[in-house]
Short mmCIF file of C-alpha atoms in Angstrom, two decimals:
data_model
loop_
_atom_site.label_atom_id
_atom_site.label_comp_id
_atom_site.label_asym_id
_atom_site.label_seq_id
_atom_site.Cartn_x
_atom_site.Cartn_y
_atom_site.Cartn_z
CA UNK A 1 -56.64 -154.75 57.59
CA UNK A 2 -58.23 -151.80 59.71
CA UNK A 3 -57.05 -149.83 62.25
CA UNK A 4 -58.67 -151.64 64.61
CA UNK A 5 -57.29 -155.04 63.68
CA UNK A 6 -53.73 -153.93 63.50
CA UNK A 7 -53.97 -152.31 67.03
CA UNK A 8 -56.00 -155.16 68.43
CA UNK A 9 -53.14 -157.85 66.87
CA UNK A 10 -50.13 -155.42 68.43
CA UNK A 11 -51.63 -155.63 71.78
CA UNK A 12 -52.21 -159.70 71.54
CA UNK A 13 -48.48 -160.00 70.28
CA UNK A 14 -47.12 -157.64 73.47
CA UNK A 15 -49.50 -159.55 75.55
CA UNK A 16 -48.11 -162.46 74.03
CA UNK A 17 -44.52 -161.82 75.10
CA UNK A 18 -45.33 -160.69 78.09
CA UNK A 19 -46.51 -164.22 79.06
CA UNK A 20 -49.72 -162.65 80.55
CA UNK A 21 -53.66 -163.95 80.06
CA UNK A 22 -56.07 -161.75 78.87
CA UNK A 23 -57.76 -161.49 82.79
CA UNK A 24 -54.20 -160.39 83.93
CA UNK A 25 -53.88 -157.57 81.40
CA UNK A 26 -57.64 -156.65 81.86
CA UNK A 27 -56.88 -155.89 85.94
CA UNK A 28 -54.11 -154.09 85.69
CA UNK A 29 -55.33 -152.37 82.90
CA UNK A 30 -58.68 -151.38 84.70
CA UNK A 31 -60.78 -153.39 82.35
CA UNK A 32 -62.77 -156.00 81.97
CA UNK A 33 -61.80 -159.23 80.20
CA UNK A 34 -64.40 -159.56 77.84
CA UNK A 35 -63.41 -155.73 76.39
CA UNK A 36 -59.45 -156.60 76.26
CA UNK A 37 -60.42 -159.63 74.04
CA UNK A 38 -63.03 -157.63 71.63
CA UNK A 39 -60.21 -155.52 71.16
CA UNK A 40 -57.75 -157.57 70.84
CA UNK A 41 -60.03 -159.30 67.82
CA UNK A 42 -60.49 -155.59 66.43
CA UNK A 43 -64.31 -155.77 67.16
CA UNK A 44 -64.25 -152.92 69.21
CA UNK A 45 -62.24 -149.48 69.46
CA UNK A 46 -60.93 -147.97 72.77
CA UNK A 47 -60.60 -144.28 74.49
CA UNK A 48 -56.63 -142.80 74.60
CA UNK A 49 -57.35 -143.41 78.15
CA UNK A 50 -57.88 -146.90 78.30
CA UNK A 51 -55.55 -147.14 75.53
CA UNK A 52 -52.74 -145.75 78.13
CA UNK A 53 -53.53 -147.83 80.89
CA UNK A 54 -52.99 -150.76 78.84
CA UNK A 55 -50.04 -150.05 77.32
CA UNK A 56 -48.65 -149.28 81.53
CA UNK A 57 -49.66 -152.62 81.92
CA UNK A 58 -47.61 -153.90 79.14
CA UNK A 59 -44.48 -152.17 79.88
CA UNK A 60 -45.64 -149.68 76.90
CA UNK A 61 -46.07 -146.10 75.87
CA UNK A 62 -49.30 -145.35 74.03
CA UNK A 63 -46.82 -144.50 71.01
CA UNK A 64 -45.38 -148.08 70.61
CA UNK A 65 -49.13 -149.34 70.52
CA UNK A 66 -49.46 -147.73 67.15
CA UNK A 67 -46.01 -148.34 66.30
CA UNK A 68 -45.66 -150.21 62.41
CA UNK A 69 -41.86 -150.92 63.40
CA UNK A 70 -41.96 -154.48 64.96
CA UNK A 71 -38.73 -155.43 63.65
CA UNK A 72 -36.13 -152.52 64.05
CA UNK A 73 -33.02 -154.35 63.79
CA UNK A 74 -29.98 -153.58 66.03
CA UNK A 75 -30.49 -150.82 68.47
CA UNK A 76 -27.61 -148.81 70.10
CA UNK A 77 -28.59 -146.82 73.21
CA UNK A 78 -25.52 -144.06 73.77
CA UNK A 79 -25.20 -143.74 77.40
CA UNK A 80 -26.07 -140.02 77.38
CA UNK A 81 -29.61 -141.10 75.51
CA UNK A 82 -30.15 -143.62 78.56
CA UNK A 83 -34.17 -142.76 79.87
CA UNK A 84 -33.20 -142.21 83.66
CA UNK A 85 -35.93 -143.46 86.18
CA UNK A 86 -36.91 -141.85 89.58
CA UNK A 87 -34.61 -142.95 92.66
CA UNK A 88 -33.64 -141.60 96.10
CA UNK A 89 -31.41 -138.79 96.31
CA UNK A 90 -27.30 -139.82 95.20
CA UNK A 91 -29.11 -143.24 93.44
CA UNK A 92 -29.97 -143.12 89.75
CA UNK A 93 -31.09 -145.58 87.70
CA UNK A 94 -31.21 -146.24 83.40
CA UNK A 95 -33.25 -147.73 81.36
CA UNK A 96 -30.78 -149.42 78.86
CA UNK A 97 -32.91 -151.75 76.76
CA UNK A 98 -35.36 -150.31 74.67
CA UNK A 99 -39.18 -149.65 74.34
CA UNK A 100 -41.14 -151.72 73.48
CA UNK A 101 -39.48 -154.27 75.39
CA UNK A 102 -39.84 -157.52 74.68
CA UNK A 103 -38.10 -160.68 76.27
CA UNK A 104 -35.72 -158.60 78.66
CA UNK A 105 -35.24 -155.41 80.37
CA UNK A 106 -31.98 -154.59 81.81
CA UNK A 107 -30.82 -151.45 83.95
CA UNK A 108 -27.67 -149.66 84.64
CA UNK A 109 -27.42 -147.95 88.10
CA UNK A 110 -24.92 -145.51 90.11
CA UNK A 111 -24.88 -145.58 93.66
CA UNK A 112 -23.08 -142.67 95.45
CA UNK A 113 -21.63 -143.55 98.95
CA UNK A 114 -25.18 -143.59 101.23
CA UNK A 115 -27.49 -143.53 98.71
CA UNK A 116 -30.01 -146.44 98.20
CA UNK A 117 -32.74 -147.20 96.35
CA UNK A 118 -35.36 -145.89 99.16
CA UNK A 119 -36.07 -145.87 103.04
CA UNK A 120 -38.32 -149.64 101.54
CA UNK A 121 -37.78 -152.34 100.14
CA UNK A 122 -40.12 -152.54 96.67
CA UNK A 123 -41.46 -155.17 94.35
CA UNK A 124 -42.63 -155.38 90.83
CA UNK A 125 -44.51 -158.24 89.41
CA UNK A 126 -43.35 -161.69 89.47
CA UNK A 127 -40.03 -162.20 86.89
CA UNK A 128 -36.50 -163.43 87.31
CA UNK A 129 -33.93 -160.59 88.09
CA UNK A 130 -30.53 -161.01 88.26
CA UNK A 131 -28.58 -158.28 89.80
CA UNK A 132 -24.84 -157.77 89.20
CA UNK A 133 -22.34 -155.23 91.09
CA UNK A 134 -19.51 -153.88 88.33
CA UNK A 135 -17.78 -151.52 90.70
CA UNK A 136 -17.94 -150.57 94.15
CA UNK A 137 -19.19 -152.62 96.57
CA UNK A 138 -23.49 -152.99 97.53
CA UNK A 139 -25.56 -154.53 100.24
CA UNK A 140 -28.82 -155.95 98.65
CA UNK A 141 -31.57 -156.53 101.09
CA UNK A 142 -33.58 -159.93 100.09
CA UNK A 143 -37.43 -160.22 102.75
CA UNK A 144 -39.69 -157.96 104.05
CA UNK A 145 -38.77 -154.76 105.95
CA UNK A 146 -37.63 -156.13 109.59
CA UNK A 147 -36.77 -159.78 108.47
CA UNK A 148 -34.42 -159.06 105.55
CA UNK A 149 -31.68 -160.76 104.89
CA UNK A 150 -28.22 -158.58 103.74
CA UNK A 151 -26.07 -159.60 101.29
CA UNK A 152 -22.57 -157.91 100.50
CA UNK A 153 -21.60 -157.84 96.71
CA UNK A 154 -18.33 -156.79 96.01
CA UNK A 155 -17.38 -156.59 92.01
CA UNK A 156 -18.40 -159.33 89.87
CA UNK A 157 -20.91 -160.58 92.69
CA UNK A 158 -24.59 -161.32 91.48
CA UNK A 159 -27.88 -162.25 93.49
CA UNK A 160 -30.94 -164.05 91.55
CA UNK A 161 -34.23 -163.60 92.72
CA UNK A 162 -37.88 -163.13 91.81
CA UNK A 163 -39.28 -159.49 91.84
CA UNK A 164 -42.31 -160.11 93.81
CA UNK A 165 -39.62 -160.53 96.75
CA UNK A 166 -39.49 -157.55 98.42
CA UNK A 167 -35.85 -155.81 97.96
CA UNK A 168 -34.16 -152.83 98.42
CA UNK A 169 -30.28 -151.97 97.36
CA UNK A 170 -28.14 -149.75 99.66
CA UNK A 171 -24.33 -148.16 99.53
CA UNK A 172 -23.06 -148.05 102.70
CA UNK A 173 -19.27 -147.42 101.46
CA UNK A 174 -17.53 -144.38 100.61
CA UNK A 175 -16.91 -145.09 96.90
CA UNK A 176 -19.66 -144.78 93.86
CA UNK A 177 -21.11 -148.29 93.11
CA UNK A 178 -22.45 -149.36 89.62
CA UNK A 179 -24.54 -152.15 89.08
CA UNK A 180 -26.81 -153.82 86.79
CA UNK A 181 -30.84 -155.64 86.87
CA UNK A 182 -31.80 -157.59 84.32
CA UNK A 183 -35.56 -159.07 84.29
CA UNK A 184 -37.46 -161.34 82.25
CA UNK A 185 -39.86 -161.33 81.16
CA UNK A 186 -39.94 -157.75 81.55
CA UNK A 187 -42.42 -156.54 84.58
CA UNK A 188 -45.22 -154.23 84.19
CA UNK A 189 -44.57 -150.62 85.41
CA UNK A 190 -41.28 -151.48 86.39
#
């Protein structure tokens, strides 16, 4: 099988799990649909460049792409290895299932008294996320900036929703919160 092939199949599989078509990878990828399915079929090759906008919009680094590892067994992620994503200041955020992710992500956060995830409320995609307060207590903003509706989540509290509603998480108490998202399928440049 040639290089080609092997990258091109890797791509369909992530795709694949990712539940997206081949025109939804293409547009967020910056490409056209015709290309993403040549090289998915390995009858055509593709610039790093390309190559890393595709993998963003599968959730990817250009590394896993080329990765032979598709079934690593059981994973343990120490929490001092946890990748940390950008947040507003007191607010941090950790990546605790790993790349390349497939069927879930999932997130461990801290929340220092007045910290929040931004001034905004954001969005990513359109997946099922489940949010989940373990200590402290959280006020999760569900709606559009303005017309937002609050809700209060002490310990053990949890809020469903899908991530194309806009939402933004704030600490307005005077003890550190921790919480946790989990999303499936996992969202693209989440």
């Amino acid at each position: 099988m040639s290089e080609n092939t092997r990258l091109g199949a890797r791509i369909r599989a992530y795709r694949n799990m990712r539940h997206m078509t081949v025109r939804a990878l293409a547009t967020q990828a910056g490409a056209s649909a015709s290309f993403i399915s040549q090289l998915e079929r390995g009858q055509t090759s593709s610039s790093v460049g390309m190559l890393r906008r595709i993998a963003s919009a599968l959730g990817l680094t250009i590394a896993d792409l080329f990765s032979e590892e598709d079934d690593v067994g059981h994973r343990v992620v120490r929490r001092a290895q946890r990748p940390e994503l950008p947040t507003g200041p007191g607010a941090r955020k950790f990546l605790i299932s790993q790349r390349p992710l497939q069927n879930v992500e999932m997130y461990a956060g801290e929340f220092e008294p007045g910290s929040s995830t931004g001034d905004e409320p954001y969005t990513h995609g359109d997946a099922q996320e489940i949010f989940l307060v373990l200590r402290g207590r959280i006020t999760l903003w569900l709606g559009p900036a303005g017309s937002a509706a609050a809700h209060v989540l002490e310990p053990g509290d949890s809020v469903e929703y899908r991530t194309s509603v806009p939402h933004r998480v704030v600490n307005e108490n005077d003890e550190t919160a921790e919480v946790l998202w989990v999303v499936s399928p996992p969202t693209p440049s989440a």
